[in-house]
Amino acid sequence: MAIIAPSLLASNFLNLEAECKMLNESQADWFHLDVMDGRFVPNISFGPMLIEFFRKATTKVCDVHLMIEEPEKYAEAFKKAGADNLTIHIEACRNLHRNIQQIKELGMKAGVAVNPHTPVESLKDILADIDIVCLMSVNPGFGGQSFIPYTLTKIKELRKMIDERSLNVKIEIDGGVTLANAKSILDAGADVLVAGNTVFKAADPIATIAQLKAI
Ligand code: DX5
Ligand code: ZN
């Protein structure tokens, strides 16, 4: 069964308490929290301070997706804020292996995200050291974009790389996930579906989460 990770980026920030309550009452597994610095991506969202509030609002997994330069400078702050999973971008790290070790030493699950232009082969040498690969199925920076179809090929390639070595790495798909394409994404071999607009702009978000979960 897929792990469903609604992205709070698409939630109503004037009503965060109600949004968290809704997710807590739903079948959502993870809170996907998108941190953007205006340098790695052309948008700015929020930082550890808000993660601390989300941490207090839920016992579900806080899945923090850092779209920032120099993530090593902030790993400790995100741990203190309550992150369970910390995902950093391969394109933002000069010393990725060291940064992964830092995240694990801090006691968090380590994720590596790759942009649409980055081949999954570039993960080969660190795949055994990480818990999650976040395949970006849109260019990071904004919610509400369309799913890039080539991602399905990348999912299949990555699934093969993981299974051939019997590794315990989750494949997370982030960007443009809808009720219409979720099945093909899971059939290709994904484990985790991030969904922002599909969940929060739905007439009935709880039912939409249940529908994603039932696929
Ligand atoms: C994009 C973010 C995504 C985004 C997904 O940079 O990493 O998590 O919020 O939003 P949707 O599901 O609306 O594409
Ligand atoms: Zn994300």
Short mmCIF file of N, CA, C and O and ligand atoms in Angstrom, two decimals, residues 32 34 65 67 174, ligand 2:
data_model
loop_
_atom_site.label_atom_id
_atom_site.label_comp_id
_atom_site.label_asym_id
_atom_site.label_seq_id
_atom_site.Cartn_x
_atom_site.Cartn_y
_atom_site.Cartn_z
N HIS A 32 4.29 16.22 4.22
CA HIS A 32 5.40 16.61 3.36
C HIS A 32 5.59 18.12 3.47
O HIS A 32 4.67 18.89 3.15
N ASP A 34 7.76 21.43 2.48
CA ASP A 34 8.65 21.94 1.44
C ASP A 34 9.35 23.22 1.88
O ASP A 34 8.71 24.27 2.01
N HIS A 65 11.41 18.30 3.02
CA HIS A 65 12.07 18.34 1.71
C HIS A 65 12.80 19.68 1.57
O HIS A 65 12.16 20.71 1.39
N MET A 67 14.72 22.27 -0.31
CA MET A 67 15.14 22.77 -1.62
C MET A 67 15.98 24.01 -1.35
O MET A 67 15.57 25.15 -1.63
N ASP A 174 7.35 13.34 -6.33
CA ASP A 174 6.96 14.66 -5.87
C ASP A 174 6.71 15.61 -7.04
O ASP A 174 7.64 16.00 -7.75
ZN ZN B 2 8.38 18.51 -2.06
#
